[in-house]
PDB file of C-alpha atoms in Angstrom:
ATOM      1  CA  MET A   1       3.480 -33.059  24.733  1.00 60.00           C
ATOM      2  CA  ASN A   2       3.516 -35.305  21.677  1.00 77.00           C
ATOM      3  CA  TYR A   3       2.320 -33.097  18.849  1.00 80.00           C
ATOM      4  CA  VAL A   4       2.209 -34.853  15.500  1.00 84.00           C
ATOM      5  CA  LEU A   5       2.492 -32.660  12.433  1.00 87.00           C
ATOM      6  CA  ASP A   6      -0.276 -33.194   9.917  1.00 84.00           C
ATOM      7  CA  PHE A   7      -0.216 -31.091   6.754  1.00 89.00           C
ATOM      8  CA  THR A   8      -3.160 -32.924   5.183  1.00 89.00           C
ATOM      9  CA  PRO A   9      -5.612 -30.021   5.786  1.00 90.00           C
ATOM     10  CA  VAL A  10      -3.053 -27.626   4.314  1.00 92.00           C
ATOM     11  CA  LEU A  11      -2.543 -29.762   1.206  1.00 92.00           C
ATOM     12  CA  ASP A  12      -6.302 -30.157   0.798  1.00 92.00           C
ATOM     13  CA  GLY A  13      -6.774 -26.414   1.145  1.00 93.00           C
ATOM     14  CA  LEU A  14      -3.755 -25.420  -0.965  1.00 94.00           C
ATOM     15  CA  PRO A  15      -5.846 -24.385  -4.006  1.00 94.00           C
ATOM     16  CA  ASP A  16      -7.873 -22.082  -1.755  1.00 95.00           C
ATOM     17  CA  LEU A  17      -4.684 -20.674  -0.233  1.00 96.00           C
ATOM     18  CA  LEU A  18      -3.276 -19.914  -3.681  1.00 96.00           C
ATOM     19  CA  VAL A  19      -6.499 -18.148  -4.631  1.00 96.00           C
ATOM     20  CA  GLY A  20      -6.164 -16.281  -1.340  1.00 96.00           C
ATOM     21  CA  CYS A  21      -2.713 -15.132  -2.501  1.00 96.00           C
ATOM     22  CA  LEU A  22      -4.370 -13.634  -5.571  1.00 96.00           C
ATOM     23  CA  GLY A  23      -6.854 -11.906  -3.274  1.00 96.00           C
ATOM     24  CA  THR A  24      -3.969 -10.458  -1.287  1.00 96.00           C
ATOM     25  CA  LEU A  25      -2.307  -9.187  -4.470  1.00 96.00           C
ATOM     26  CA  LEU A  26      -5.612  -7.641  -5.594  1.00 96.00           C
ATOM     27  CA  LEU A  27      -5.976  -5.771  -2.312  1.00 96.00           C
ATOM     28  CA  ALA A  28      -2.350  -4.673  -2.403  1.00 96.00           C
ATOM     29  CA  LEU A  29      -2.346  -3.424  -5.992  1.00 95.00           C
ATOM     30  CA  GLY A  30      -5.679  -1.659  -5.553  1.00 96.00           C
ATOM     31  CA  GLY A  31      -4.444  -0.014  -2.375  1.00 96.00           C
ATOM     32  CA  MET A  32      -1.177   1.026  -4.041  1.00 95.00           C
ATOM     33  CA  ALA A  33      -3.030   2.633  -6.958  1.00 96.00           C
ATOM     34  CA  ILE A  34      -5.120   4.733  -4.575  1.00 97.00           C
ATOM     35  CA  ALA A  35      -2.082   5.487  -2.410  1.00 96.00           C
ATOM     36  CA  ILE A  36       0.002   6.835  -5.282  1.00 94.00           C
ATOM     37  CA  VAL A  37      -2.865   9.098  -6.392  1.00 95.00           C
ATOM     38  CA  ILE A  38      -3.308  10.366  -2.832  1.00 96.00           C
ATOM     39  CA  GLY A  39       0.458  10.732  -2.471  1.00 94.00           C
ATOM     40  CA  ILE A  40       0.963  12.854  -5.574  1.00 92.00           C
ATOM     41  CA  GLY A  41      -2.232  14.835  -5.022  1.00 93.00           C
ATOM     42  CA  GLY A  42      -1.328  15.421  -1.389  1.00 93.00           C
ATOM     43  CA  VAL A  43       2.108  16.733  -2.324  1.00 91.00           C
ATOM     44  CA  VAL A  44       0.526  19.233  -4.720  1.00 89.00           C
ATOM     45  CA  LEU A  45      -2.023  20.353  -2.140  1.00 91.00           C
ATOM     46  CA  ARG A  46       0.643  20.424   0.595  1.00 88.00           C
ATOM     47  CA  ASP A  47       2.186  23.439  -1.179  1.00 83.00           C
ATOM     48  CA  SER A  48      -1.134  25.150  -1.870  1.00 84.00           C
ATOM     49  CA  ARG A  49      -1.290  28.894  -1.413  1.00 85.00           C
ATOM     50  CA  TYR A  50      -4.334  28.364   0.795  1.00 89.00           C
ATOM     51  CA  LYS A  51      -3.389  27.797   4.406  1.00 90.00           C
ATOM     52  CA  ALA A  52      -6.552  25.800   5.151  1.00 93.00           C
ATOM     53  CA  VAL A  53      -5.704  23.296   2.403  1.00 93.00           C
ATOM     54  CA  ARG A  54      -2.134  22.894   3.657  1.00 93.00           C
ATOM     55  CA  TRP A  55      -3.342  22.290   7.195  1.00 95.00           C
ATOM     56  CA  ALA A  56      -5.970  19.810   5.976  1.00 95.00           C
ATOM     57  CA  VAL A  57      -3.262  17.723   4.279  1.00 94.00           C
ATOM     58  CA  LYS A  58      -1.033  17.932   7.350  1.00 94.00           C
ATOM     59  CA  GLY A  59      -3.940  16.876   9.563  1.00 96.00           C
ATOM     60  CA  PHE A  60      -4.760  13.933   7.288  1.00 96.00           C
ATOM     61  CA  VAL A  61      -1.157  12.709   7.335  1.00 95.00           C
ATOM     62  CA  GLU A  62      -0.866  12.989  11.114  1.00 96.00           C
ATOM     63  CA  LEU A  63      -4.242  11.335  11.693  1.00 96.00           C
ATOM     64  CA  ILE A  64      -3.482   8.319   9.524  1.00 96.00           C
ATOM     65  CA  ARG A  65       0.136   7.884  10.587  1.00 95.00           C
ATOM     66  CA  ASN A  66      -0.706   8.058  14.291  1.00 96.00           C
ATOM     67  CA  THR A  67      -3.683   5.697  14.444  1.00 96.00           C
ATOM     68  CA  PRO A  68      -3.697   1.898  14.022  1.00 96.00           C
ATOM     69  CA  PHE A  69      -4.661   0.525  10.632  1.00 96.00           C
ATOM     70  CA  LEU A  70      -7.128  -1.842  12.326  1.00 95.00           C
ATOM     71  CA  VAL A  71      -9.003   1.138  13.762  1.00 95.00           C
ATOM     72  CA  GLN A  72      -9.007   2.842  10.362  1.00 95.00           C
ATOM     73  CA  ILE A  73     -10.455  -0.165   8.541  1.00 95.00           C
ATOM     74  CA  TYR A  74     -13.063  -0.679  11.265  1.00 94.00           C
ATOM     75  CA  PHE A  75     -14.060   2.974  11.010  1.00 92.00           C
ATOM     76  CA  ILE A  76     -14.556   2.774   7.241  1.00 92.00           C
ATOM     77  CA  TYR A  77     -16.441  -0.519   7.472  1.00 93.00           C
ATOM     78  CA  PHE A  78     -18.659   0.170  10.470  1.00 90.00           C
ATOM     79  CA  ALA A  79     -18.895   3.960  10.793  1.00 86.00           C
ATOM     80  CA  LEU A  80     -19.394   5.064   7.178  1.00 83.00           C
ATOM     81  CA  PRO A  81     -22.668   3.094   6.812  1.00 85.00           C
ATOM     82  CA  LEU A  82     -24.078   5.423   9.472  1.00 85.00           C
ATOM     83  CA  ALA A  83     -23.522   8.223   6.944  1.00 82.00           C
ATOM     84  CA  GLY A  84     -25.256   6.206   4.224  1.00 82.00           C
ATOM     85  CA  MET A  85     -22.045   4.839   2.636  1.00 83.00           C
ATOM     86  CA  ARG A  86     -21.975   1.054   2.762  1.00 84.00           C
ATOM     87  CA  LEU A  87     -19.141  -0.913   1.135  1.00 85.00           C
ATOM     88  CA  ASP A  88     -18.471  -4.634   0.872  1.00 91.00           C
ATOM     89  CA  PRO A  89     -15.419  -5.979   2.742  1.00 93.00           C
ATOM     90  CA  THR A  90     -13.066  -6.134  -0.256  1.00 94.00           C
ATOM     91  CA  PRO A  91     -13.692  -2.564  -1.537  1.00 93.00           C
ATOM     92  CA  THR A  92     -13.498  -1.367   2.066  1.00 94.00           C
ATOM     93  CA  ALA A  93     -10.103  -3.035   2.486  1.00 96.00           C
ATOM     94  CA  ILE A  94      -8.778  -1.553  -0.774  1.00 96.00           C
ATOM     95  CA  LEU A  95      -9.975   1.920   0.215  1.00 95.00           C
ATOM     96  CA  ALA A  96      -8.515   1.637   3.719  1.00 96.00           C
ATOM     97  CA  LEU A  97      -5.180   0.393   2.385  1.00 97.00           C
ATOM     98  CA  GLY A  98      -5.108   3.214  -0.155  1.00 97.00           C
ATOM     99  CA  ILE A  99      -5.810   5.871   2.449  1.00 96.00           C
ATOM    100  CA  ASN A 100      -3.250   4.424   4.845  1.00 97.00           C
ATOM    101  CA  GLY A 101      -0.578   4.055   2.177  1.00 96.00           C
ATOM    102  CA  GLY A 102      -1.402   7.476   0.767  1.00 96.00           C
ATOM    103  CA  ALA A 103      -0.554   9.242   4.008  1.00 95.00           C
ATOM    104  CA  TYR A 104       2.903   7.690   4.026  1.00 95.00           C
ATOM    105  CA  ALA A 105       3.326   8.251   0.280  1.00 95.00           C
ATOM    106  CA  ILE A 106       2.689  11.978   0.727  1.00 95.00           C
ATOM    107  CA  GLU A 107       5.637  12.341   3.081  1.00 94.00           C
ATOM    108  CA  ILE A 108       7.926  10.090   1.041  1.00 94.00           C
ATOM    109  CA  ILE A 109       7.193  11.855  -2.246  1.00 91.00           C
ATOM    110  CA  ARG A 110       7.358  15.278  -0.603  1.00 90.00           C
ATOM    111  CA  GLY A 111      10.880  14.453   0.526  1.00 88.00           C
ATOM    112  CA  GLY A 112      11.818  13.712  -3.067  1.00 86.00           C
ATOM    113  CA  VAL A 113      10.183  16.890  -4.356  1.00 84.00           C
ATOM    114  CA  GLN A 114      12.068  18.986  -1.818  1.00 82.00           C
ATOM    115  CA  SER A 115      15.334  17.520  -3.092  1.00 82.00           C
ATOM    116  CA  ILE A 116      14.767  19.154  -6.496  1.00 79.00           C
ATOM    117  CA  SER A 117      16.529  22.517  -6.654  1.00 78.00           C
ATOM    118  CA  ARG A 118      14.514  25.630  -7.328  1.00 78.00           C
ATOM    119  CA  GLY A 119      16.922  26.463 -10.158  1.00 78.00           C
ATOM    120  CA  GLN A 120      15.727  23.487 -12.201  1.00 77.00           C
ATOM    121  CA  VAL A 121      12.128  24.639 -11.900  1.00 73.00           C
ATOM    122  CA  GLU A 122      13.033  28.185 -12.875  1.00 73.00           C
ATOM    123  CA  ALA A 123      14.998  26.888 -15.860  1.00 78.00           C
ATOM    124  CA  GLY A 124      11.964  24.934 -17.064  1.00 75.00           C
ATOM    125  CA  LEU A 125       9.717  27.963 -16.725  1.00 73.00           C
ATOM    126  CA  ALA A 126      12.310  30.107 -18.533  1.00 78.00           C
ATOM    127  CA  LEU A 127      12.134  27.691 -21.473  1.00 74.00           C
ATOM    128  CA  GLY A 128       8.430  28.394 -21.712  1.00 73.00           C
ATOM    129  CA  LEU A 129       7.192  25.077 -20.306  1.00 73.00           C
ATOM    130  CA  HIS A 130       3.765  25.005 -18.709  1.00 75.00           C
ATOM    131  CA  LYS A 131       3.737  24.706 -14.915  1.00 75.00           C
ATOM    132  CA  GLY A 132       2.067  21.304 -15.148  1.00 73.00           C
ATOM    133  CA  LEU A 133       4.733  20.051 -17.527  1.00 77.00           C
ATOM    134  CA  VAL A 134       7.482  21.438 -15.312  1.00 77.00           C
ATOM    135  CA  PHE A 135       6.015  19.607 -12.332  1.00 76.00           C
ATOM    136  CA  ARG A 136       5.624  16.328 -14.211  1.00 78.00           C
ATOM    137  CA  LEU A 137       8.966  16.213 -16.026  1.00 75.00           C
ATOM    138  CA  ILE A 138      11.342  18.340 -13.971  1.00 78.00           C
ATOM    139  CA  VAL A 139      10.001  17.835 -10.451  1.00 80.00           C
ATOM    140  CA  LEU A 140       7.892  14.691 -10.140  1.00 79.00           C
ATOM    141  CA  LYS A 141       9.844  12.137 -12.201  1.00 81.00           C
ATOM    142  CA  PRO A 142      13.274  12.940 -10.666  1.00 82.00           C
ATOM    143  CA  ALA A 143      11.620  13.033  -7.228  1.00 84.00           C
ATOM    144  CA  LEU A 144      10.047   9.609  -7.757  1.00 84.00           C
ATOM    145  CA  ARG A 145      13.385   8.281  -9.012  1.00 86.00           C
ATOM    146  CA  ALA A 146      15.040   9.497  -5.801  1.00 86.00           C
ATOM    147  CA  VAL A 147      12.446   8.080  -3.410  1.00 89.00           C
ATOM    148  CA  PHE A 148      11.380   4.978  -5.344  1.00 90.00           C
ATOM    149  CA  PRO A 149      13.273   2.514  -3.079  1.00 90.00           C
ATOM    150  CA  SER A 150      11.570   3.986  -0.001  1.00 92.00           C
ATOM    151  CA  LEU A 151       8.200   4.038  -1.746  1.00 92.00           C
ATOM    152  CA  ALA A 152       8.627   0.426  -2.876  1.00 93.00           C
ATOM    153  CA  SER A 153       9.504  -0.659   0.670  1.00 94.00           C
ATOM    154  CA  GLN A 154       6.420   1.108   1.991  1.00 94.00           C
ATOM    155  CA  PHE A 155       4.236  -0.606  -0.588  1.00 94.00           C
ATOM    156  CA  ILE A 156       5.682  -4.018   0.272  1.00 95.00           C
ATOM    157  CA  LEU A 157       4.791  -3.295   3.888  1.00 95.00           C
ATOM    158  CA  LEU A 158       1.326  -2.313   2.682  1.00 95.00           C
ATOM    159  CA  THR A 159       1.077  -5.694   0.947  1.00 95.00           C
ATOM    160  CA  LEU A 160       1.744  -7.465   4.239  1.00 95.00           C
ATOM    161  CA  THR A 161      -0.740  -5.172   5.982  1.00 96.00           C
ATOM    162  CA  THR A 162      -3.500  -6.718   3.846  1.00 96.00           C
ATOM    163  CA  SER A 163      -3.608  -9.517   6.439  1.00 95.00           C
ATOM    164  CA  VAL A 164      -5.416  -7.107   8.782  1.00 95.00           C
ATOM    165  CA  ALA A 165      -8.295  -7.011   6.280  1.00 95.00           C
ATOM    166  CA  SER A 166      -9.280 -10.469   7.523  1.00 94.00           C
ATOM    167  CA  ALA A 167     -10.773  -8.637  10.527  1.00 94.00           C
ATOM    168  CA  ILE A 168     -13.676  -7.517   8.311  1.00 93.00           C
ATOM    169  CA  SER A 169     -13.800 -10.799   6.365  1.00 90.00           C
ATOM    170  CA  ALA A 170     -12.231  -9.402   3.201  1.00 94.00           C
ATOM    171  CA  PHE A 171     -11.083 -12.191   0.918  1.00 94.00           C
ATOM    172  CA  GLU A 172      -7.320 -12.590   1.150  1.00 95.00           C
ATOM    173  CA  LEU A 173      -4.730 -15.129   2.285  1.00 96.00           C
ATOM    174  CA  THR A 174      -5.089 -14.759   6.054  1.00 96.00           C
ATOM    175  CA  SER A 175      -8.894 -15.029   5.959  1.00 95.00           C
ATOM    176  CA  VAL A 176      -8.608 -18.264   3.961  1.00 95.00           C
ATOM    177  CA  ALA A 177      -6.005 -19.583   6.418  1.00 95.00           C
ATOM    178  CA  GLN A 178      -8.253 -18.750   9.373  1.00 95.00           C
ATOM    179  CA  ARG A 179     -11.096 -20.716   7.820  1.00 94.00           C
ATOM    180  CA  ILE A 180      -8.882 -23.762   7.215  1.00 94.00           C
ATOM    181  CA  GLU A 181      -7.469 -23.525  10.756  1.00 94.00           C
ATOM    182  CA  SER A 182     -10.927 -23.275  12.313  1.00 92.00           C
ATOM    183  CA  GLU A 183     -11.998 -26.431  10.461  1.00 91.00           C
ATOM    184  CA  SER A 184      -8.858 -28.488  11.114  1.00 88.00           C
ATOM    185  CA  PHE A 185      -7.391 -26.979  14.318  1.00 90.00           C
ATOM    186  CA  ARG A 186      -3.929 -27.290  12.730  1.00 90.00           C
ATOM    187  CA  SER A 187      -2.678 -23.832  13.639  1.00 91.00           C
ATOM    188  CA  PHE A 188       1.056 -24.493  13.313  1.00 92.00           C
ATOM    189  CA  GLU A 189       0.794 -26.146   9.931  1.00 93.00           C
ATOM    190  CA  VAL A 190      -1.628 -23.581   8.488  1.00 94.00           C
ATOM    191  CA  PHE A 191       0.084 -20.424   9.686  1.00 95.00           C
ATOM    192  CA  GLY A 192       3.534 -21.858   9.056  1.00 94.00           C
ATOM    193  CA  THR A 193       2.505 -22.429   5.459  1.00 95.00           C
ATOM    194  CA  ILE A 194       1.091 -18.938   4.924  1.00 96.00           C
ATOM    195  CA  THR A 195       4.285 -17.497   6.424  1.00 95.00           C
ATOM    196  CA  LEU A 196       6.129 -19.036   3.481  1.00 96.00           C
ATOM    197  CA  LEU A 197       3.438 -17.819   1.094  1.00 96.00           C
ATOM    198  CA  TYR A 198       3.776 -14.263   2.401  1.00 97.00           C
ATOM    199  CA  LEU A 199       7.540 -14.513   1.899  1.00 97.00           C
ATOM    200  CA  GLY A 200       6.870 -15.555  -1.680  1.00 96.00           C
ATOM    201  CA  ILE A 201       4.460 -12.647  -2.182  1.00 96.00           C
ATOM    202  CA  SER A 202       7.023 -10.218  -0.780  1.00 96.00           C
ATOM    203  CA  TRP A 203       9.676 -11.577  -3.125  1.00 96.00           C
ATOM    204  CA  LEU A 204       7.261 -11.252  -6.040  1.00 94.00           C
ATOM    205  CA  MET A 205       6.530  -7.626  -5.130  1.00 94.00           C
ATOM    206  CA  MET A 206      10.247  -6.854  -4.807  1.00 94.00           C
ATOM    207  CA  SER A 207      10.823  -8.302  -8.279  1.00 94.00           C
ATOM    208  CA  PHE A 208       7.897  -6.264  -9.602  1.00 92.00           C
ATOM    209  CA  PHE A 209       9.260  -3.015  -8.181  1.00 93.00           C
ATOM    210  CA  SER A 210      12.776  -3.814  -9.383  1.00 92.00           C
ATOM    211  CA  THR A 211      11.404  -4.207 -12.898  1.00 91.00           C
ATOM    212  CA  ILE A 212       9.542  -0.877 -12.664  1.00 90.00           C
ATOM    213  CA  SER A 213      12.655   0.835 -11.336  1.00 87.00           C
ATOM    214  CA  ALA A 214      14.811  -0.511 -14.164  1.00 86.00           C
ATOM    215  CA  ARG A 215      12.209   0.326 -16.799  1.00 85.00           C
ATOM    216  CA  PHE A 216      11.098   3.811 -15.728  1.00 80.00           C
ATOM    217  CA  PHE A 217      13.481   5.236 -13.144  1.00 76.00           C
ATOM    218  CA  SER A 218      16.968   4.167 -14.171  1.00 74.00           C
ATOM    219  CA  TYR A 219      19.378   6.739 -15.542  1.00 65.00           C
ATOM    220  CA  PRO A 220      20.284   6.315 -19.208  1.00 58.00           C
ATOM    221  CA  VAL A 221      23.581   4.554 -19.772  1.00 53.00           C
ATOM    222  CA  LYS A 222      25.734   5.336 -22.807  1.00 51.00           C
TER     223      LYS A 222
END
């Protein structure tokens, strides 16, 4: 087999691939924003005094964590229109990523919340702080500081999971690569190139989270 490498289609399609990288980042950041809201909200509801609410959150977490993301995104894209809710591919992908990431965020953040001693909460209440303020300053921020590395790793994985969104034709890097490959039949060159691009995106996200950690979650140094 005498296969000759030809990166001409890749070079010609490089502008489109770079725009596809932006599409991937858009999906990832949108999904992360939804995931963090679901994560924090789920942690609050997980400790609700109502048993039905607690079980609903538990059921949501188990359902999402024990089913494939591809099935989840297909369900949102193809099944919800039957209920009168029709979304375009990109919003569908962002919603699916947010729901998927949210289920994992609930468990990660809950682990951090459980690491906060009850004494700290009682001390905040004894000082006359409102329950919401106690949760935000005494419980949530230290909890996020403790679990931020795990949460960042999960969100980087979520960024790579955006490639699955190509299954519903959402605009992102893999969907652009598939189009170029189908036109040129240069599978090795195309997918080898986007492998490097995904590595670059992952490095960019790691730098982003490192900056957030240093800015918001580092302990003060004298």
